């Protein structure tokens, strides 16, 4: 039977985070910066934030079952997979419909879009996450569905750009703070428990397992091989991995917590370096191959994001 540690590490490393590299994010609404590769990588990150969580709960269930002998499979499938995923999708959709109606469709001058305040997107995020977590389903997944639903409620409205700009600035500020904290953890010995095998596994995860698994997952997709290769390679690891790891360690008895922190920390560090150095030339070459000028106005800025 599979042990909790491999499942836990795999689930913790599943979330991707294109926030760390601006070139792989879709651009602002109605900007024309929404090609298949950028859309695919951004969508993957949104879905992974929710769909990888059942496997964190799988590791927790296996660990608790090993400690008390209680069966875990039925509860995991019924609650952690069917209920939490299904309720997360439905809850996110309902909240998105409500916010979409209040923002764009309410037949009055009091519609939220009239305020011009892009912080409404942040409010929708907190409301969606909080309410869905109250009914024990995946808040991250619900937030993703809420955002899609709000966008779909009135795709051509200019207020989408205002919400995008505000959330992007907050996103950059939060990422700056988290990267500073991550750097402090590295200086204070985060990677000290690593063994040689851990380093090898971390490199293989980024340079072999992710690209191969991504390529297999894209079999049957009718697109150019360059796009498939780009989608497969740029599985950028970031904050989501730390969130999943912290959640799991606080909810199950498992040995070697410091070593797990070191492994995940190394994968994130290597991802920032590998993907940060390669994303700009790769995406510029991809733009050229698709007939776009990467130096023209409207192409996303290159490299790692920095606070504006």
PDB file of C-alpha atoms in Angstrom:
ATOM      1  CA  UNK A   1       0.000   0.000   0.000  1.00  0.00           C
ATOM      2  CA  UNK A   2       1.201   3.496  -0.774  1.00  0.00           C
ATOM      3  CA  UNK A   3       2.610   5.339   2.234  1.00  0.00           C
ATOM      4  CA  UNK A   4       1.575   8.838   3.254  1.00  0.00           C
ATOM      5  CA  UNK A   5       4.908  10.540   2.573  1.00  0.00           C
ATOM      6  CA  UNK A   6       5.148   9.934  -1.217  1.00  0.00           C
ATOM      7  CA  UNK A   7       1.501  10.880  -1.730  1.00  0.00           C
ATOM      8  CA  UNK A   8       1.918  13.942   0.473  1.00  0.00           C
ATOM      9  CA  UNK A   9       5.054  15.219  -1.255  1.00  0.00           C
ATOM     10  CA  UNK A  10       3.531  14.588  -4.681  1.00  0.00           C
ATOM     11  CA  UNK A  11       0.347  16.457  -3.786  1.00  0.00           C
ATOM     12  CA  UNK A  12       2.298  19.333  -2.250  1.00  0.00           C
ATOM     13  CA  UNK A  13       4.352  19.738  -5.412  1.00  0.00           C
ATOM     14  CA  UNK A  14       1.355  19.535  -7.750  1.00  0.00           C
ATOM     15  CA  UNK A  15       0.168  23.185  -7.602  1.00  0.00           C
ATOM     16  CA  UNK A  16       1.744  25.462 -10.194  1.00  0.00           C
ATOM     17  CA  UNK A  17       2.204  29.190  -9.756  1.00  0.00           C
ATOM     18  CA  UNK A  18       2.652  31.377 -12.868  1.00  0.00           C
ATOM     19  CA  UNK A  19       2.603  34.488 -10.666  1.00  0.00           C
ATOM     20  CA  UNK A  20       6.370  34.039 -10.386  1.00  0.00           C
ATOM     21  CA  UNK A  21       6.855  34.529 -14.126  1.00  0.00           C
ATOM     22  CA  UNK A  22       4.884  37.220 -15.904  1.00  0.00           C
ATOM     23  CA  UNK A  23       5.565  35.826 -19.370  1.00  0.00           C
ATOM     24  CA  UNK A  24       3.397  32.747 -18.815  1.00  0.00           C
ATOM     25  CA  UNK A  25       0.373  34.641 -17.524  1.00  0.00           C
ATOM     26  CA  UNK A  26      -2.494  35.781 -19.683  1.00  0.00           C
ATOM     27  CA  UNK A  27      -2.670  39.524 -20.113  1.00  0.00           C
ATOM     28  CA  UNK A  28      -5.397  41.893 -18.965  1.00  0.00           C
ATOM     29  CA  UNK A  29      -8.956  41.390 -20.263  1.00  0.00           C
ATOM     30  CA  UNK A  30      -9.528  42.465 -23.875  1.00  0.00           C
ATOM     31  CA  UNK A  31      -5.786  42.988 -24.365  1.00  0.00           C
ATOM     32  CA  UNK A  32      -5.310  40.189 -26.884  1.00  0.00           C
ATOM     33  CA  UNK A  33      -2.653  38.537 -24.694  1.00  0.00           C
ATOM     34  CA  UNK A  34      -4.551  35.281 -24.245  1.00  0.00           C
ATOM     35  CA  UNK A  35      -2.855  32.751 -26.514  1.00  0.00           C
ATOM     36  CA  UNK A  36      -3.301  29.032 -25.896  1.00  0.00           C
ATOM     37  CA  UNK A  37      -0.049  28.525 -23.984  1.00  0.00           C
ATOM     38  CA  UNK A  38      -0.506  31.402 -21.548  1.00  0.00           C
ATOM     39  CA  UNK A  39      -4.165  30.537 -21.098  1.00  0.00           C
ATOM     40  CA  UNK A  40      -3.321  26.880 -20.500  1.00  0.00           C
ATOM     41  CA  UNK A  41      -0.637  27.562 -17.890  1.00  0.00           C
ATOM     42  CA  UNK A  42      -2.766  30.117 -16.043  1.00  0.00           C
ATOM     43  CA  UNK A  43      -5.807  27.819 -16.082  1.00  0.00           C
ATOM     44  CA  UNK A  44      -3.724  24.892 -14.872  1.00  0.00           C
ATOM     45  CA  UNK A  45      -2.586  26.912 -11.881  1.00  0.00           C
ATOM     46  CA  UNK A  46      -6.150  27.844 -10.991  1.00  0.00           C
ATOM     47  CA  UNK A  47      -7.427  24.286 -11.243  1.00  0.00           C
ATOM     48  CA  UNK A  48      -4.429  22.748  -9.494  1.00  0.00           C
ATOM     49  CA  UNK A  49      -5.052  24.930  -6.470  1.00  0.00           C
ATOM     50  CA  UNK A  50      -8.191  22.909  -5.840  1.00  0.00           C
ATOM     51  CA  UNK A  51      -7.841  19.608  -7.628  1.00  0.00           C
ATOM     52  CA  UNK A  52      -4.551  18.657  -5.960  1.00  0.00           C
ATOM     53  CA  UNK A  53      -5.986  19.116  -2.482  1.00  0.00           C
ATOM     54  CA  UNK A  54      -7.834  15.756  -2.449  1.00  0.00           C
ATOM     55  CA  UNK A  55      -4.454  14.059  -2.644  1.00  0.00           C
ATOM     56  CA  UNK A  56      -3.177  16.005   0.347  1.00  0.00           C
ATOM     57  CA  UNK A  57      -6.232  14.678   2.154  1.00  0.00           C
ATOM     58  CA  UNK A  58      -5.416  11.216   0.787  1.00  0.00           C
ATOM     59  CA  UNK A  59      -2.037  11.333   2.511  1.00  0.00           C
ATOM     60  CA  UNK A  60      -3.691  12.559   5.711  1.00  0.00           C
ATOM     61  CA  UNK A  61      -6.266   9.744   5.550  1.00  0.00           C
ATOM     62  CA  UNK A  62      -3.588   7.087   5.028  1.00  0.00           C
ATOM     63  CA  UNK A  63      -1.510   8.468   7.888  1.00  0.00           C
ATOM     64  CA  UNK A  64      -4.434   8.601  10.322  1.00  0.00           C
ATOM     65  CA  UNK A  65      -5.572   5.130   9.292  1.00  0.00           C
ATOM     66  CA  UNK A  66      -2.113   3.748   9.983  1.00  0.00           C
ATOM     67  CA  UNK A  67      -2.307   5.242  13.472  1.00  0.00           C
ATOM     68  CA  UNK A  68      -5.834   4.166  14.478  1.00  0.00           C
ATOM     69  CA  UNK A  69      -6.629   1.309  12.084  1.00  0.00           C
ATOM     70  CA  UNK A  70      -9.840   2.896  10.782  1.00  0.00           C
ATOM     71  CA  UNK A  71     -10.751   2.395   7.084  1.00  0.00           C
ATOM     72  CA  UNK A  72     -10.145   5.494   4.990  1.00  0.00           C
ATOM     73  CA  UNK A  73     -10.989   4.837   1.338  1.00  0.00           C
ATOM     74  CA  UNK A  74     -14.770   5.276   1.483  1.00  0.00           C
ATOM     75  CA  UNK A  75     -14.617   8.470   3.519  1.00  0.00           C
ATOM     76  CA  UNK A  76     -11.914   9.912   1.316  1.00  0.00           C
ATOM     77  CA  UNK A  77     -13.846   9.270  -1.904  1.00  0.00           C
ATOM     78  CA  UNK A  78     -17.228  10.374  -0.558  1.00  0.00           C
ATOM     79  CA  UNK A  79     -16.165  13.450   1.391  1.00  0.00           C
ATOM     80  CA  UNK A  80     -12.748  14.633   0.207  1.00  0.00           C
ATOM     81  CA  UNK A  81     -13.325  13.957  -3.492  1.00  0.00           C
ATOM     82  CA  UNK A  82     -17.022  13.947  -4.362  1.00  0.00           C
ATOM     83  CA  UNK A  83     -18.360  16.394  -1.776  1.00  0.00           C
ATOM     84  CA  UNK A  84     -15.492  18.846  -1.451  1.00  0.00           C
ATOM     85  CA  UNK A  85     -14.820  19.089  -5.192  1.00  0.00           C
ATOM     86  CA  UNK A  86     -18.493  19.117  -6.186  1.00  0.00           C
ATOM     87  CA  UNK A  87     -19.544  21.588  -3.510  1.00  0.00           C
ATOM     88  CA  UNK A  88     -16.518  23.763  -4.274  1.00  0.00           C
ATOM     89  CA  UNK A  89     -17.475  23.998  -7.945  1.00  0.00           C
ATOM     90  CA  UNK A  90     -21.161  24.606  -7.213  1.00  0.00           C
ATOM     91  CA  UNK A  91     -20.476  27.077  -4.405  1.00  0.00           C
ATOM     92  CA  UNK A  92     -17.972  29.004  -6.503  1.00  0.00           C
ATOM     93  CA  UNK A  93     -20.429  29.151  -9.387  1.00  0.00           C
ATOM     94  CA  UNK A  94     -23.289  30.415  -7.197  1.00  0.00           C
ATOM     95  CA  UNK A  95     -21.144  33.104  -5.574  1.00  0.00           C
ATOM     96  CA  UNK A  96     -19.796  34.100  -8.984  1.00  0.00           C
ATOM     97  CA  UNK A  97     -23.348  34.416 -10.327  1.00  0.00           C
ATOM     98  CA  UNK A  98     -24.333  36.638  -7.396  1.00  0.00           C
ATOM     99  CA  UNK A  99     -21.279  38.874  -7.720  1.00  0.00           C
ATOM    100  CA  UNK A 100     -21.665  38.980 -11.501  1.00  0.00           C
ATOM    101  CA  UNK A 101     -25.271  40.112 -11.156  1.00  0.00           C
ATOM    102  CA  UNK A 102     -24.451  42.703  -8.483  1.00  0.00           C
ATOM    103  CA  UNK A 103     -21.484  43.999 -10.455  1.00  0.00           C
ATOM    104  CA  UNK A 104     -22.793  44.128 -14.010  1.00  0.00           C
ATOM    105  CA  UNK A 105     -26.423  43.090 -14.377  1.00  0.00           C
ATOM    106  CA  UNK A 106     -28.477  44.574 -11.538  1.00  0.00           C
ATOM    107  CA  UNK A 107     -30.992  46.979 -13.151  1.00  0.00           C
ATOM    108  CA  UNK A 108     -30.000  50.030 -11.132  1.00  0.00           C
ATOM    109  CA  UNK A 109     -27.322  52.685 -10.862  1.00  0.00           C
ATOM    110  CA  UNK A 110     -26.081  50.956  -7.717  1.00  0.00           C
ATOM    111  CA  UNK A 111     -24.385  48.130  -9.637  1.00  0.00           C
ATOM    112  CA  UNK A 112     -20.898  47.553  -8.268  1.00  0.00           C
ATOM    113  CA  UNK A 113     -19.209  48.290 -11.590  1.00  0.00           C
ATOM    114  CA  UNK A 114     -20.383  51.896 -11.233  1.00  0.00           C
ATOM    115  CA  UNK A 115     -18.074  52.345  -8.241  1.00  0.00           C
ATOM    116  CA  UNK A 116     -14.970  51.800 -10.357  1.00  0.00           C
ATOM    117  CA  UNK A 117     -13.348  50.079  -7.379  1.00  0.00           C
ATOM    118  CA  UNK A 118     -11.367  47.035  -8.484  1.00  0.00           C
ATOM    119  CA  UNK A 119     -11.160  45.807  -4.887  1.00  0.00           C
ATOM    120  CA  UNK A 120     -14.512  44.152  -5.574  1.00  0.00           C
ATOM    121  CA  UNK A 121     -12.474  41.292  -7.045  1.00  0.00           C
ATOM    122  CA  UNK A 122     -10.661  40.883  -3.723  1.00  0.00           C
ATOM    123  CA  UNK A 123     -13.983  40.951  -1.877  1.00  0.00           C
ATOM    124  CA  UNK A 124     -15.336  38.225  -4.159  1.00  0.00           C
ATOM    125  CA  UNK A 125     -12.212  36.162  -3.480  1.00  0.00           C
ATOM    126  CA  UNK A 126     -12.565  36.363   0.293  1.00  0.00           C
ATOM    127  CA  UNK A 127     -16.320  35.770   0.264  1.00  0.00           C
ATOM    128  CA  UNK A 128     -16.010  32.769  -2.032  1.00  0.00           C
ATOM    129  CA  UNK A 129     -13.166  31.218  -0.073  1.00  0.00           C
ATOM    130  CA  UNK A 130     -14.701  31.865   3.338  1.00  0.00           C
ATOM    131  CA  UNK A 131     -18.225  30.657   2.587  1.00  0.00           C
ATOM    132  CA  UNK A 132     -17.128  27.490   0.824  1.00  0.00           C
ATOM    133  CA  UNK A 133     -14.635  26.605   3.542  1.00  0.00           C
ATOM    134  CA  UNK A 134     -17.477  26.954   6.065  1.00  0.00           C
ATOM    135  CA  UNK A 135     -19.273  24.044   4.385  1.00  0.00           C
ATOM    136  CA  UNK A 136     -16.038  22.019   4.235  1.00  0.00           C
ATOM    137  CA  UNK A 137     -15.220  22.136   0.559  1.00  0.00           C
ATOM    138  CA  UNK A 138     -12.228  23.384  -1.398  1.00  0.00           C
ATOM    139  CA  UNK A 139     -12.058  27.157  -1.138  1.00  0.00           C
ATOM    140  CA  UNK A 140      -9.213  27.482  -3.648  1.00  0.00           C
ATOM    141  CA  UNK A 141     -11.235  25.682  -6.290  1.00  0.00           C
ATOM    142  CA  UNK A 142     -14.311  27.759  -5.467  1.00  0.00           C
ATOM    143  CA  UNK A 143     -12.364  31.008  -5.923  1.00  0.00           C
ATOM    144  CA  UNK A 144     -11.214  29.885  -9.368  1.00  0.00           C
ATOM    145  CA  UNK A 145     -14.772  29.023 -10.420  1.00  0.00           C
ATOM    146  CA  UNK A 146     -16.065  32.305  -8.969  1.00  0.00           C
ATOM    147  CA  UNK A 147     -13.574  34.283 -11.042  1.00  0.00           C
ATOM    148  CA  UNK A 148     -14.525  32.430 -14.224  1.00  0.00           C
ATOM    149  CA  UNK A 149     -18.217  32.991 -13.550  1.00  0.00           C
ATOM    150  CA  UNK A 150     -17.809  36.723 -12.910  1.00  0.00           C
ATOM    151  CA  UNK A 151     -15.770  37.060 -16.100  1.00  0.00           C
ATOM    152  CA  UNK A 152     -18.430  35.206 -18.066  1.00  0.00           C
ATOM    153  CA  UNK A 153     -21.292  37.314 -16.696  1.00  0.00           C
ATOM    154  CA  UNK A 154     -20.305  40.288 -18.894  1.00  0.00           C
ATOM    155  CA  UNK A 155     -17.175  39.535 -20.881  1.00  0.00           C
ATOM    156  CA  UNK A 156     -16.992  42.868 -22.711  1.00  0.00           C
ATOM    157  CA  UNK A 157     -17.331  45.224 -19.743  1.00  0.00           C
ATOM    158  CA  UNK A 158     -14.359  47.545 -19.194  1.00  0.00           C
ATOM    159  CA  UNK A 159     -14.573  47.078 -15.414  1.00  0.00           C
ATOM    160  CA  UNK A 160     -12.866  43.700 -15.794  1.00  0.00           C
ATOM    161  CA  UNK A 161      -9.668  45.583 -16.602  1.00  0.00           C
ATOM    162  CA  UNK A 162      -9.964  47.634 -13.410  1.00  0.00           C
ATOM    163  CA  UNK A 163     -10.409  44.508 -11.290  1.00  0.00           C
ATOM    164  CA  UNK A 164      -7.487  42.843 -13.043  1.00  0.00           C
ATOM    165  CA  UNK A 165      -5.148  45.779 -12.426  1.00  0.00           C
ATOM    166  CA  UNK A 166      -5.964  45.964  -8.710  1.00  0.00           C
ATOM    167  CA  UNK A 167      -5.607  42.239  -8.107  1.00  0.00           C
ATOM    168  CA  UNK A 168      -2.363  42.153 -10.074  1.00  0.00           C
ATOM    169  CA  UNK A 169      -0.812  44.854  -7.886  1.00  0.00           C
ATOM    170  CA  UNK A 170      -1.896  43.107  -4.690  1.00  0.00           C
ATOM    171  CA  UNK A 171      -0.646  39.818  -6.106  1.00  0.00           C
ATOM    172  CA  UNK A 172       2.776  41.294  -6.806  1.00  0.00           C
ATOM    173  CA  UNK A 173       3.006  42.870  -3.366  1.00  0.00           C
ATOM    174  CA  UNK A 174       2.044  39.618  -1.641  1.00  0.00           C
ATOM    175  CA  UNK A 175       4.509  37.672  -3.776  1.00  0.00           C
ATOM    176  CA  UNK A 176       7.302  40.104  -2.918  1.00  0.00           C
ATOM    177  CA  UNK A 177       6.653  39.638   0.805  1.00  0.00           C
ATOM    178  CA  UNK A 178       6.501  35.852   0.506  1.00  0.00           C
ATOM    179  CA  UNK A 179       9.711  35.691  -1.513  1.00  0.00           C
ATOM    180  CA  UNK A 180      11.483  37.809   1.101  1.00  0.00           C
ATOM    181  CA  UNK A 181      10.280  35.407   3.799  1.00  0.00           C
ATOM    182  CA  UNK A 182      11.357  32.463   1.649  1.00  0.00           C
ATOM    183  CA  UNK A 183      14.810  33.983   1.267  1.00  0.00           C
ATOM    184  CA  UNK A 184      15.012  34.443   5.023  1.00  0.00           C
ATOM    185  CA  UNK A 185      14.103  30.795   5.546  1.00  0.00           C
ATOM    186  CA  UNK A 186      16.837  29.734   3.120  1.00  0.00           C
ATOM    187  CA  UNK A 187      19.421  31.810   4.966  1.00  0.00           C
ATOM    188  CA  UNK A 188      18.312  30.308   8.277  1.00  0.00           C
ATOM    189  CA  UNK A 189      18.875  26.714   7.186  1.00  0.00           C
ATOM    190  CA  UNK A 190      15.686  25.621   5.437  1.00  0.00           C
ATOM    191  CA  UNK A 191      17.691  23.327   3.154  1.00  0.00           C
ATOM    192  CA  UNK A 192      20.006  21.955   5.859  1.00  0.00           C
ATOM    193  CA  UNK A 193      18.185  18.577   6.267  1.00  0.00           C
ATOM    194  CA  UNK A 194      18.603  17.753   2.558  1.00  0.00           C
ATOM    195  CA  UNK A 195      20.370  14.603   1.445  1.00  0.00           C
ATOM    196  CA  UNK A 196      21.994  13.953  -1.905  1.00  0.00           C
ATOM    197  CA  UNK A 197      19.048  11.811  -2.995  1.00  0.00           C
ATOM    198  CA  UNK A 198      16.638  14.643  -2.161  1.00  0.00           C
ATOM    199  CA  UNK A 199      18.540  16.988  -4.460  1.00  0.00           C
ATOM    200  CA  UNK A 200      18.481  14.458  -7.292  1.00  0.00           C
ATOM    201  CA  UNK A 201      14.754  13.843  -6.837  1.00  0.00           C
ATOM    202  CA  UNK A 202      14.046  17.587  -6.849  1.00  0.00           C
ATOM    203  CA  UNK A 203      15.889  18.054 -10.142  1.00  0.00           C
ATOM    204  CA  UNK A 204      14.167  15.023 -11.677  1.00  0.00           C
ATOM    205  CA  UNK A 205      10.743  16.324 -10.608  1.00  0.00           C
ATOM    206  CA  UNK A 206      11.306  19.599 -12.446  1.00  0.00           C
ATOM    207  CA  UNK A 207      13.256  18.467 -15.495  1.00  0.00           C
ATOM    208  CA  UNK A 208      11.896  14.971 -16.133  1.00  0.00           C
ATOM    209  CA  UNK A 209       8.676  14.071 -14.323  1.00  0.00           C
ATOM    210  CA  UNK A 210       6.800  17.319 -14.946  1.00  0.00           C
ATOM    211  CA  UNK A 211       7.692  17.631 -18.667  1.00  0.00           C
ATOM    212  CA  UNK A 212       7.017  13.950 -19.399  1.00  0.00           C
ATOM    213  CA  UNK A 213       3.739  13.895 -17.454  1.00  0.00           C
ATOM    214  CA  UNK A 214       2.683  17.151 -19.088  1.00  0.00           C
ATOM    215  CA  UNK A 215       3.465  15.846 -22.570  1.00  0.00           C
ATOM    216  CA  UNK A 216       1.498  12.644 -21.921  1.00  0.00           C
ATOM    217  CA  UNK A 217      -1.430  14.690 -20.654  1.00  0.00           C
ATOM    218  CA  UNK A 218      -1.436  16.711 -23.879  1.00  0.00           C
ATOM    219  CA  UNK A 219      -1.560  13.695 -26.183  1.00  0.00           C
ATOM    220  CA  UNK A 220      -4.425  14.174 -28.584  1.00  0.00           C
ATOM    221  CA  UNK A 221      -4.344  17.966 -28.328  1.00  0.00           C
ATOM    222  CA  UNK A 222      -4.168  19.428 -31.822  1.00  0.00           C
ATOM    223  CA  UNK A 223      -1.503  22.067 -31.421  1.00  0.00           C
ATOM    224  CA  UNK A 224       2.088  22.680 -32.457  1.00  0.00           C
ATOM    225  CA  UNK A 225       4.799  20.665 -30.743  1.00  0.00           C
ATOM    226  CA  UNK A 226       6.458  23.884 -29.522  1.00  0.00           C
ATOM    227  CA  UNK A 227       3.314  24.804 -27.622  1.00  0.00           C
ATOM    228  CA  UNK A 228       3.024  21.323 -26.131  1.00  0.00           C
ATOM    229  CA  UNK A 229       6.656  21.438 -25.038  1.00  0.00           C
ATOM    230  CA  UNK A 230       6.201  24.855 -23.435  1.00  0.00           C
ATOM    231  CA  UNK A 231       3.040  23.783 -21.614  1.00  0.00           C
ATOM    232  CA  UNK A 232       4.780  20.645 -20.397  1.00  0.00           C
ATOM    233  CA  UNK A 233       7.948  22.309 -19.161  1.00  0.00           C
ATOM    234  CA  UNK A 234       6.714  25.409 -17.358  1.00  0.00           C
ATOM    235  CA  UNK A 235       5.169  23.842 -14.281  1.00  0.00           C
ATOM    236  CA  UNK A 236       6.360  26.658 -12.033  1.00  0.00           C
ATOM    237  CA  UNK A 237       6.244  25.801  -8.325  1.00  0.00           C
ATOM    238  CA  UNK A 238       5.511  28.442  -5.719  1.00  0.00           C
ATOM    239  CA  UNK A 239       3.387  29.451  -2.765  1.00  0.00           C
ATOM    240  CA  UNK A 240       0.757  26.746  -3.237  1.00  0.00           C
ATOM    241  CA  UNK A 241       3.277  24.032  -2.416  1.00  0.00           C
ATOM    242  CA  UNK A 242       4.110  25.667   0.914  1.00  0.00           C
ATOM    243  CA  UNK A 243       0.416  26.056   1.725  1.00  0.00           C
ATOM    244  CA  UNK A 244      -0.332  22.387   1.065  1.00  0.00           C
ATOM    245  CA  UNK A 245       2.730  21.251   2.983  1.00  0.00           C
ATOM    246  CA  UNK A 246       1.883  23.343   6.040  1.00  0.00           C
ATOM    247  CA  UNK A 247      -1.726  22.144   6.001  1.00  0.00           C
ATOM    248  CA  UNK A 248      -0.737  18.497   5.817  1.00  0.00           C
ATOM    249  CA  UNK A 249       1.923  18.666   8.516  1.00  0.00           C
ATOM    250  CA  UNK A 250      -0.577  20.292  10.864  1.00  0.00           C
ATOM    251  CA  UNK A 251      -3.224  17.626  10.272  1.00  0.00           C
ATOM    252  CA  UNK A 252      -1.416  14.293  10.397  1.00  0.00           C
ATOM    253  CA  UNK A 253       1.293  12.520  12.339  1.00  0.00           C
ATOM    254  CA  UNK A 254       4.249  12.187  10.002  1.00  0.00           C
ATOM    255  CA  UNK A 255       7.966  11.896  10.566  1.00  0.00           C
ATOM    256  CA  UNK A 256      10.623  13.985   8.882  1.00  0.00           C
ATOM    257  CA  UNK A 257       8.720  17.251   8.653  1.00  0.00           C
ATOM    258  CA  UNK A 258      11.885  19.341   8.438  1.00  0.00           C
ATOM    259  CA  UNK A 259      13.169  17.208   5.585  1.00  0.00           C
ATOM    260  CA  UNK A 260       9.880  17.602   3.725  1.00  0.00           C
ATOM    261  CA  UNK A 261      10.106  21.380   4.127  1.00  0.00           C
ATOM    262  CA  UNK A 262      13.642  21.207   2.735  1.00  0.00           C
ATOM    263  CA  UNK A 263      12.610  19.136  -0.299  1.00  0.00           C
ATOM    264  CA  UNK A 264       9.682  21.366  -1.201  1.00  0.00           C
ATOM    265  CA  UNK A 265      11.780  24.474  -0.556  1.00  0.00           C
ATOM    266  CA  UNK A 266      14.494  23.203  -2.890  1.00  0.00           C
ATOM    267  CA  UNK A 267      11.984  22.408  -5.645  1.00  0.00           C
ATOM    268  CA  UNK A 268      10.526  25.921  -5.401  1.00  0.00           C
ATOM    269  CA  UNK A 269      14.004  27.473  -5.397  1.00  0.00           C
ATOM    270  CA  UNK A 270      15.113  25.471  -8.429  1.00  0.00           C
ATOM    271  CA  UNK A 271      11.849  26.275 -10.187  1.00  0.00           C
ATOM    272  CA  UNK A 272      12.342  30.001  -9.634  1.00  0.00           C
ATOM    273  CA  UNK A 273      15.867  29.715 -11.051  1.00  0.00           C
ATOM    274  CA  UNK A 274      15.240  27.305 -13.945  1.00  0.00           C
ATOM    275  CA  UNK A 275      11.952  28.720 -15.100  1.00  0.00           C
ATOM    276  CA  UNK A 276      12.868  32.315 -14.330  1.00  0.00           C
ATOM    277  CA  UNK A 277      15.951  32.103 -16.541  1.00  0.00           C
ATOM    278  CA  UNK A 278      14.302  30.256 -19.420  1.00  0.00           C
ATOM    279  CA  UNK A 279      10.806  31.725 -19.559  1.00  0.00           C
ATOM    280  CA  UNK A 280      11.676  34.967 -21.356  1.00  0.00           C
ATOM    281  CA  UNK A 281      13.639  33.543 -24.317  1.00  0.00           C
ATOM    282  CA  UNK A 282      11.205  30.633 -24.627  1.00  0.00           C
ATOM    283  CA  UNK A 283       8.070  32.764 -24.738  1.00  0.00           C
ATOM    284  CA  UNK A 284       9.669  35.319 -27.052  1.00  0.00           C
ATOM    285  CA  UNK A 285      10.615  32.551 -29.462  1.00  0.00           C
ATOM    286  CA  UNK A 286       7.110  31.114 -29.211  1.00  0.00           C
ATOM    287  CA  UNK A 287       5.606  34.532 -29.970  1.00  0.00           C
ATOM    288  CA  UNK A 288       7.806  34.854 -33.056  1.00  0.00           C
ATOM    289  CA  UNK A 289       6.860  31.365 -34.252  1.00  0.00           C
ATOM    290  CA  UNK A 290       3.195  32.409 -34.040  1.00  0.00           C
ATOM    291  CA  UNK A 291       3.753  35.605 -36.001  1.00  0.00           C
ATOM    292  CA  UNK A 292       3.690  38.002 -33.034  1.00  0.00           C
ATOM    293  CA  UNK A 293       6.312  40.630 -32.303  1.00  0.00           C
ATOM    294  CA  UNK A 294       7.444  40.129 -28.670  1.00  0.00           C
ATOM    295  CA  UNK A 295       8.746  43.712 -28.588  1.00  0.00           C
ATOM    296  CA  UNK A 296       5.437  45.211 -29.639  1.00  0.00           C
ATOM    297  CA  UNK A 297       3.243  46.985 -27.122  1.00  0.00           C
ATOM    298  CA  UNK A 298       0.869  44.607 -25.372  1.00  0.00           C
ATOM    299  CA  UNK A 299       3.252  41.668 -24.975  1.00  0.00           C
ATOM    300  CA  UNK A 300       3.587  40.817 -21.269  1.00  0.00           C
ATOM    301  CA  UNK A 301       6.773  41.955 -19.510  1.00  0.00           C
ATOM    302  CA  UNK A 302       9.537  39.411 -19.378  1.00  0.00           C
ATOM    303  CA  UNK A 303      11.146  37.538 -16.528  1.00  0.00           C
ATOM    304  CA  UNK A 304      10.229  37.287 -12.906  1.00  0.00           C
ATOM    305  CA  UNK A 305       7.647  39.748 -11.688  1.00  0.00           C
ATOM    306  CA  UNK A 306       8.790  42.553  -9.466  1.00  0.00           C
ATOM    307  CA  UNK A 307       6.679  44.929  -7.438  1.00  0.00           C
ATOM    308  CA  UNK A 308       5.606  47.826  -9.610  1.00  0.00           C
TER     309      UNK A 308
END
